[in-house]
mmCIF file of C-alpha atoms in Angstrom:
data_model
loop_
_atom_site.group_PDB
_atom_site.id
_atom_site.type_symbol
_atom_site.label_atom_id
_atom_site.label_comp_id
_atom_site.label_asym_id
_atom_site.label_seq_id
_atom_site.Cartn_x
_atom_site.Cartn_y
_atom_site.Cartn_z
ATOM 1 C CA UNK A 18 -83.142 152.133 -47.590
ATOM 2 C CA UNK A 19 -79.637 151.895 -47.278
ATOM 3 C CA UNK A 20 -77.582 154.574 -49.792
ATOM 4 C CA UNK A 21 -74.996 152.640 -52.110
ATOM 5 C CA UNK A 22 -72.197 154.546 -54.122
ATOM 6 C CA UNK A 23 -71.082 153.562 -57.333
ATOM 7 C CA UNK A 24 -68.580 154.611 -59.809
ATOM 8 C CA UNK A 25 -70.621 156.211 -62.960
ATOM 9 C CA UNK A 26 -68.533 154.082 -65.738
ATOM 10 C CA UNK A 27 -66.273 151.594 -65.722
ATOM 11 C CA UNK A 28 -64.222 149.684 -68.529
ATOM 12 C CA UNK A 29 -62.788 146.289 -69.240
ATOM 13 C CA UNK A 30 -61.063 144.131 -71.993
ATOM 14 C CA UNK A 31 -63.018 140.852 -73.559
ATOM 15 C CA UNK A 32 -62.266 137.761 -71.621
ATOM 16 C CA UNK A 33 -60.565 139.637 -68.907
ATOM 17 C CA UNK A 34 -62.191 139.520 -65.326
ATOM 18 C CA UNK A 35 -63.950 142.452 -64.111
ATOM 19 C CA UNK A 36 -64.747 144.032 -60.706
ATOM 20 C CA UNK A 37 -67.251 146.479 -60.138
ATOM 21 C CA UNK A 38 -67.499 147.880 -56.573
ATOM 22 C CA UNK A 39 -70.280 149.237 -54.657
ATOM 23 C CA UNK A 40 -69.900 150.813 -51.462
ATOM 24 C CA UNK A 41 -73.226 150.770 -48.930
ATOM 25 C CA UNK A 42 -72.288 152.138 -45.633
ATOM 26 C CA UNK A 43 -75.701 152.776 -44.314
ATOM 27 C CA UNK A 44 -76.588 149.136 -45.060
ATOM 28 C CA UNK A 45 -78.174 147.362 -41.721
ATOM 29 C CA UNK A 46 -77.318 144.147 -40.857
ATOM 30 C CA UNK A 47 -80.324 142.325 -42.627
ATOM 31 C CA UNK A 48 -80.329 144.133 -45.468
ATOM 32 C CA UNK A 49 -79.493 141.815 -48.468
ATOM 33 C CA UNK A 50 -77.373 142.791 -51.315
ATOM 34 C CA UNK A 51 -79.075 142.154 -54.863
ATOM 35 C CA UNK A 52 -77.285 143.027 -57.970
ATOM 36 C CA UNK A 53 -79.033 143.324 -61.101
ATOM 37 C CA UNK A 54 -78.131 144.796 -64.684
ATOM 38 C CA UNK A 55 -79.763 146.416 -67.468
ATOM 39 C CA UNK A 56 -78.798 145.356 -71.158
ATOM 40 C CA UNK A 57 -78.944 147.768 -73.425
ATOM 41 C CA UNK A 58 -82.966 147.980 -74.535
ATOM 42 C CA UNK A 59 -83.854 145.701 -72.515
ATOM 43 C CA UNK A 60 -85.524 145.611 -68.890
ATOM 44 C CA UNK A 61 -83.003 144.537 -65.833
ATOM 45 C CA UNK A 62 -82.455 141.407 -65.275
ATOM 46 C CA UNK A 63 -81.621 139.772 -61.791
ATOM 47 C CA UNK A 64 -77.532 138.740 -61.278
ATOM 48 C CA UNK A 65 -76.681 137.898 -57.505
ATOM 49 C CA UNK A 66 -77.510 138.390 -54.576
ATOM 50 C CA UNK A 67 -76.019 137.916 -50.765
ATOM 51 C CA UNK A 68 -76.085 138.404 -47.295
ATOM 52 C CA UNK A 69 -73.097 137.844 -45.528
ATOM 53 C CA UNK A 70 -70.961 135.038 -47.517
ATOM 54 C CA UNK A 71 -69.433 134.951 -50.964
ATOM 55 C CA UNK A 72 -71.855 133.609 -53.665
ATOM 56 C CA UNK A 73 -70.680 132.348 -56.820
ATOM 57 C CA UNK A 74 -73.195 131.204 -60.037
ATOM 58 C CA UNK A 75 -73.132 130.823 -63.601
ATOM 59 C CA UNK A 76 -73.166 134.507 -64.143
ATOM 60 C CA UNK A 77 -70.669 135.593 -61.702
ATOM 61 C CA UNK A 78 -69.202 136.236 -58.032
ATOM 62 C CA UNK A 79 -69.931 138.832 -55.607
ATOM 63 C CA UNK A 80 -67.817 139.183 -52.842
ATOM 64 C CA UNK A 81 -68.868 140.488 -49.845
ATOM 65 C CA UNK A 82 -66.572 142.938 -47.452
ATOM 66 C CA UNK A 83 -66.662 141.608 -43.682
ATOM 67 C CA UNK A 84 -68.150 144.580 -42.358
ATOM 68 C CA UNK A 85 -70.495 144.058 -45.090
ATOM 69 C CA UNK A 86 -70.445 148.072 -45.893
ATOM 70 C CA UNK A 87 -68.879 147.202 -49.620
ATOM 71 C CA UNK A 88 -69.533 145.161 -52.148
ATOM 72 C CA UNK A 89 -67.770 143.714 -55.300
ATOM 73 C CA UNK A 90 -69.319 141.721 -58.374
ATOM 74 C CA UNK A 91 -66.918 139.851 -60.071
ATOM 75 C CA UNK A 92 -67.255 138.785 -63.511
ATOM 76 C CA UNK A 93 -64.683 135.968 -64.463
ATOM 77 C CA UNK A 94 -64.425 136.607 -68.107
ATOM 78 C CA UNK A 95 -66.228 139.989 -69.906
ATOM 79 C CA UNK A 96 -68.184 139.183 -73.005
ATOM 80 C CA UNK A 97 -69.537 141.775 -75.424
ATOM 81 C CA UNK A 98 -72.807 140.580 -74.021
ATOM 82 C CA UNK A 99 -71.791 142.067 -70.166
ATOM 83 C CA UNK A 100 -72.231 145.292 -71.394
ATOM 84 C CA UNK A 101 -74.694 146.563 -69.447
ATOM 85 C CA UNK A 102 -75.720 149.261 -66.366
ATOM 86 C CA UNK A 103 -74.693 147.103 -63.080
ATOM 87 C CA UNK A 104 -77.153 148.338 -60.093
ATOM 88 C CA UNK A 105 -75.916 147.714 -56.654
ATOM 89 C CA UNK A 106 -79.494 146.863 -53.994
ATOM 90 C CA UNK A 107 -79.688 146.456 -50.492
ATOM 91 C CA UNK A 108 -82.633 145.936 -49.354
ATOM 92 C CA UNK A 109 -84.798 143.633 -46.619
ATOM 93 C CA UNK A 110 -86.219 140.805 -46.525
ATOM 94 C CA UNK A 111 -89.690 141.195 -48.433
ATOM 95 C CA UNK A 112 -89.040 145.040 -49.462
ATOM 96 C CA UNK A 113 -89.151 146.563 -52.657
ATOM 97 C CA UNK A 114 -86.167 147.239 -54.375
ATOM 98 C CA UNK A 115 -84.819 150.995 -54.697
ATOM 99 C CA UNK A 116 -82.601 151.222 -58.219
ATOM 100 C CA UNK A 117 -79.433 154.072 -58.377
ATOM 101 C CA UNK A 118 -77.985 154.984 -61.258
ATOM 102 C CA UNK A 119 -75.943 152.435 -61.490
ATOM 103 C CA UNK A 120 -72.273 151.514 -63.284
ATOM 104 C CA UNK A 121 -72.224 150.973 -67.324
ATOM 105 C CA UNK A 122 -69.544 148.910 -67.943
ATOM 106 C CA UNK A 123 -68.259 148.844 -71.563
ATOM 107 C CA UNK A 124 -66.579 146.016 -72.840
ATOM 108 C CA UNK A 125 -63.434 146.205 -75.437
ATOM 109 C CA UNK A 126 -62.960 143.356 -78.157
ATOM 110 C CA UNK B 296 -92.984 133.779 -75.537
ATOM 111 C CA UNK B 297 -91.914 135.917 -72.654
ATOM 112 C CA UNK B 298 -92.953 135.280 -68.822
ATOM 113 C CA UNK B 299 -93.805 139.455 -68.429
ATOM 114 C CA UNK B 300 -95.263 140.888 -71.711
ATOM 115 C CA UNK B 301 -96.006 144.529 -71.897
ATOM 116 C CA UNK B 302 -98.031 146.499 -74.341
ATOM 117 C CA UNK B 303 -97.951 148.508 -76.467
ATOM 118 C CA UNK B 304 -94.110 148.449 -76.702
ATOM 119 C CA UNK B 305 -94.057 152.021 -78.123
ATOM 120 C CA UNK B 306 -96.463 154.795 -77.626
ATOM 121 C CA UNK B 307 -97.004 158.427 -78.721
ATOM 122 C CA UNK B 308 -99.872 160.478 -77.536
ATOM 123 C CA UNK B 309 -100.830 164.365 -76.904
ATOM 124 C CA UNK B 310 -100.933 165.973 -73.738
ATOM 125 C CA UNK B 311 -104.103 165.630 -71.807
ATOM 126 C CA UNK B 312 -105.012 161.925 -73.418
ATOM 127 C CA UNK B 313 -106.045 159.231 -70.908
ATOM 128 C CA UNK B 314 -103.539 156.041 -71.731
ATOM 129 C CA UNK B 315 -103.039 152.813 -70.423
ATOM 130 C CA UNK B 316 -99.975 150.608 -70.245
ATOM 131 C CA UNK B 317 -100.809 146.877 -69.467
ATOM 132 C CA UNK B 318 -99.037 143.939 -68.005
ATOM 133 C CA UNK B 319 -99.417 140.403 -67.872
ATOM 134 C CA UNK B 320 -97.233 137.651 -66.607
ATOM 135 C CA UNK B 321 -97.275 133.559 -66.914
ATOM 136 C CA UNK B 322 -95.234 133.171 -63.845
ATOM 137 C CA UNK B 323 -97.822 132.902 -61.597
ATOM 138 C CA UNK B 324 -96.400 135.790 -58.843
ATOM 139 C CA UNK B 325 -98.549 137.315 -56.170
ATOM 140 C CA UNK B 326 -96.440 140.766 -56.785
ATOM 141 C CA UNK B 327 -96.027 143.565 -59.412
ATOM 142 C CA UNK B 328 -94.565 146.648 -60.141
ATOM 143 C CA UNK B 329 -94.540 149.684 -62.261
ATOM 144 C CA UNK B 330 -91.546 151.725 -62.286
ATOM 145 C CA UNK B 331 -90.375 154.933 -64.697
ATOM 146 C CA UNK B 332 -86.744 155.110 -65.878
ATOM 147 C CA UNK B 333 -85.397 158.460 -67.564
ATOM 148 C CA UNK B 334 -82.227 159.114 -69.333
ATOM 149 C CA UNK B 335 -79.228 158.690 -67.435
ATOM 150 C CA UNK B 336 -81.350 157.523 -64.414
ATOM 151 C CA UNK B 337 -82.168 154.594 -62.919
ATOM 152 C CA UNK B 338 -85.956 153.178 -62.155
ATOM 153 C CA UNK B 339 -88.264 154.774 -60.022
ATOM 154 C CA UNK B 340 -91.064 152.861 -58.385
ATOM 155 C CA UNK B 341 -94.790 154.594 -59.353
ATOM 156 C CA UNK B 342 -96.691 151.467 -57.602
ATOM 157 C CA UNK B 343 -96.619 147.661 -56.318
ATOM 158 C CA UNK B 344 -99.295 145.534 -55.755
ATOM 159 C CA UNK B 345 -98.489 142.574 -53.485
ATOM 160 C CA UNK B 346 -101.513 140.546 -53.971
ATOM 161 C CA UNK B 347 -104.968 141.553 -56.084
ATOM 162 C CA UNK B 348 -106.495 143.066 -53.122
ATOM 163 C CA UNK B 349 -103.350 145.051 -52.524
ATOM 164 C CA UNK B 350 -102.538 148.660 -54.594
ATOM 165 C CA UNK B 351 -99.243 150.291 -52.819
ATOM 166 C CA UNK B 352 -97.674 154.057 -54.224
ATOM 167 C CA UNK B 353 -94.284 154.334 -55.133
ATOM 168 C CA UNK B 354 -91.896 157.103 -55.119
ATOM 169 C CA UNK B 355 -93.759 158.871 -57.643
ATOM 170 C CA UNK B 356 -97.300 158.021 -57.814
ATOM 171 C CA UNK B 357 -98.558 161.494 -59.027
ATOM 172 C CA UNK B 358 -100.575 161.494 -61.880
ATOM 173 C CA UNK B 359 -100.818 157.977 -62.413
ATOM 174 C CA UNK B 360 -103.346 155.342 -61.511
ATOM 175 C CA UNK B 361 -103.137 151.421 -61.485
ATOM 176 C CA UNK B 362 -105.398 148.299 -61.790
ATOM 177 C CA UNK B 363 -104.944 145.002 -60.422
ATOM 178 C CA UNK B 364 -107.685 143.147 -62.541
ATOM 179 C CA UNK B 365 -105.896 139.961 -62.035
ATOM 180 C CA UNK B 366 -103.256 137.854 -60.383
ATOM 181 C CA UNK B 367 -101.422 138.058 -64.015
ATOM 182 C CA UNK B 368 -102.437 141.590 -64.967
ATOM 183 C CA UNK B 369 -101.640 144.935 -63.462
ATOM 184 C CA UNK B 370 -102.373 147.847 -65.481
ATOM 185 C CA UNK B 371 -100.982 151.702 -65.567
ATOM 186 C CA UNK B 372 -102.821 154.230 -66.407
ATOM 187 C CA UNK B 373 -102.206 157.944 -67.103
ATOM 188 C CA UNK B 374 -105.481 159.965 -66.710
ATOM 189 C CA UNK B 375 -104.379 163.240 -68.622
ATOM 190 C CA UNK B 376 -100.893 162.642 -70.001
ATOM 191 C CA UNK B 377 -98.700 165.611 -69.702
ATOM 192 C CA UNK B 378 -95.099 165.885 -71.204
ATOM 193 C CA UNK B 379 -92.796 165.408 -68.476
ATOM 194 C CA UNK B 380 -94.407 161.347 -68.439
ATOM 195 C CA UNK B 381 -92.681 161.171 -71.293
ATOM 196 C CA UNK B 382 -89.661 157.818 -70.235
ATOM 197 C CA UNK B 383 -89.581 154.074 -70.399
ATOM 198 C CA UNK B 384 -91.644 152.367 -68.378
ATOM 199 C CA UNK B 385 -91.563 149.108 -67.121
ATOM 200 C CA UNK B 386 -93.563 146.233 -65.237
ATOM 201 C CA UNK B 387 -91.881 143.429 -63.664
ATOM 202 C CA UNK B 388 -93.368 140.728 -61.094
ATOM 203 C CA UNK B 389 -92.010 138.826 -58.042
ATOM 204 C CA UNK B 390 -92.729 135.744 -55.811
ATOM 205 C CA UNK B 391 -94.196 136.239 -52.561
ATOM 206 C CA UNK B 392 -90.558 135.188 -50.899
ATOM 207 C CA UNK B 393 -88.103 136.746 -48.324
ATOM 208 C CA UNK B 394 -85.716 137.535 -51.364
ATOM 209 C CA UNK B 395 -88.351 139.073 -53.702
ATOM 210 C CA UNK B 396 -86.312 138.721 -56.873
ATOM 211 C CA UNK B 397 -87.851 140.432 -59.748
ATOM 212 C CA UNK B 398 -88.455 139.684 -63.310
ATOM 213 C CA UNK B 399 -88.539 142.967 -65.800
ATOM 214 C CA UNK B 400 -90.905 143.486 -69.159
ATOM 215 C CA UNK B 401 -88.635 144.521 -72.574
ATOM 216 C CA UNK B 402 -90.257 148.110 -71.342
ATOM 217 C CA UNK B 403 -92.939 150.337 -73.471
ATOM 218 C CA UNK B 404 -91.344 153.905 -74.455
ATOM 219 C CA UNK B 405 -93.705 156.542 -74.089
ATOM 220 C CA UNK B 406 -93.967 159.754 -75.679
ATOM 221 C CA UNK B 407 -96.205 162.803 -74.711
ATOM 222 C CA UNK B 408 -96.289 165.679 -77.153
#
């Protein structure tokens, strides 16, 4: 599995957009890129995911670095509700899905 | 109601206790998991079961045990709870498809004293 690095914490205003990186040099070149994020109490909950391309839906954007060895989710507008741990994933077709630590973002009012 | 329902939500038992943590699911997947998440760390994978006939270890299968009794249930069981079990655990499911997404449980917290 490919490693990813992410930045422990990370925070943001309400309404403002946020970016939270992930770097994943070891990724291979059919390795997809999943994000997922844990609410506080809750179990994680499926974001995003991509291969090569920018995705947008209604929850938010990642954007995907050419060399594909970085990642970024973008969320347009922070709510209260984003507050969550952000997981970064690479991982193949059909595999199982190896969680890090992740990045809590906190959101401000 | 929710698609992956876990029980009991909350737990305590004594070292050395055989427990079981149970899972069902209405979304009609072919796959589930069991994973462990401590504080301030993410989940770790104990086992996956891709179809009923199929039982596969995790990172940290040691001192548990699962059952696949169904396509909708998959059971985890400790056979002689010791303290350091003691985390949230979860079950979630997946479709048999190339991008495997998963779908997560609210979690049972277990204690071992």
């Amino acid at each position: 599995d490919a490693k990813t690095t992410q930045p422990n914490s990370m925070e943001s205003n309400e309404e403002e957009p946020v970016h939270l990186p992930c770097n994943h040099s070891t990724i291979s070149g059919t390795d997809y890129i999943h994000w997922y994020r844990q609410l506080p109490s809750q179990g994680p909950e499926y974001v995003i995911h991509g291969l090569t391309s920018n995705v947008n839906n209604r929850m938010a954007s990642l954007a995907i670095a050419e060399d594909r060895k970085s990642s970024t989710l973008i969320l347009h507008r922070a709510t209260l509700r984003d507050a969550a741990v952000y997981y970064c994933i690479p991982s193949k077709a059909n595999s199982k899905l190896t969680f890090g630590k992740g990045i809590t973002l906190s959101v401000r009012p | 109601d929710a698609d992956v329902t876990q029980t009991p939500r909350n737990r305590i038992t004594k070292t050395g206790k055989r427990i079981m943590l149970e899972c069902s699911q209405t979304k009609g997947h072919d796959r589930m998991y069991w994973y462990r998440q401590d504080p301030g760390l993410g989940l770790r994978l104990i086992y996956y079961s891709f179809d009923v006939k199929d039982i596969n270890k995790g990172e940290i299968s040691d001192g548990y045990s699962v059952s696949r009794q169904a396509q909708a249930k998959f059971s985890l069981s400790l056979e002689s709870a010791i303290p350091n079990q003691t985390a949230l655990y979860f079950c979630a499911t997946s479709a048999s498809t190339t991008l495997n997404i998963q779908y997560f449980g609210a979690g049972t917290r277990l204690s071992v004293l």
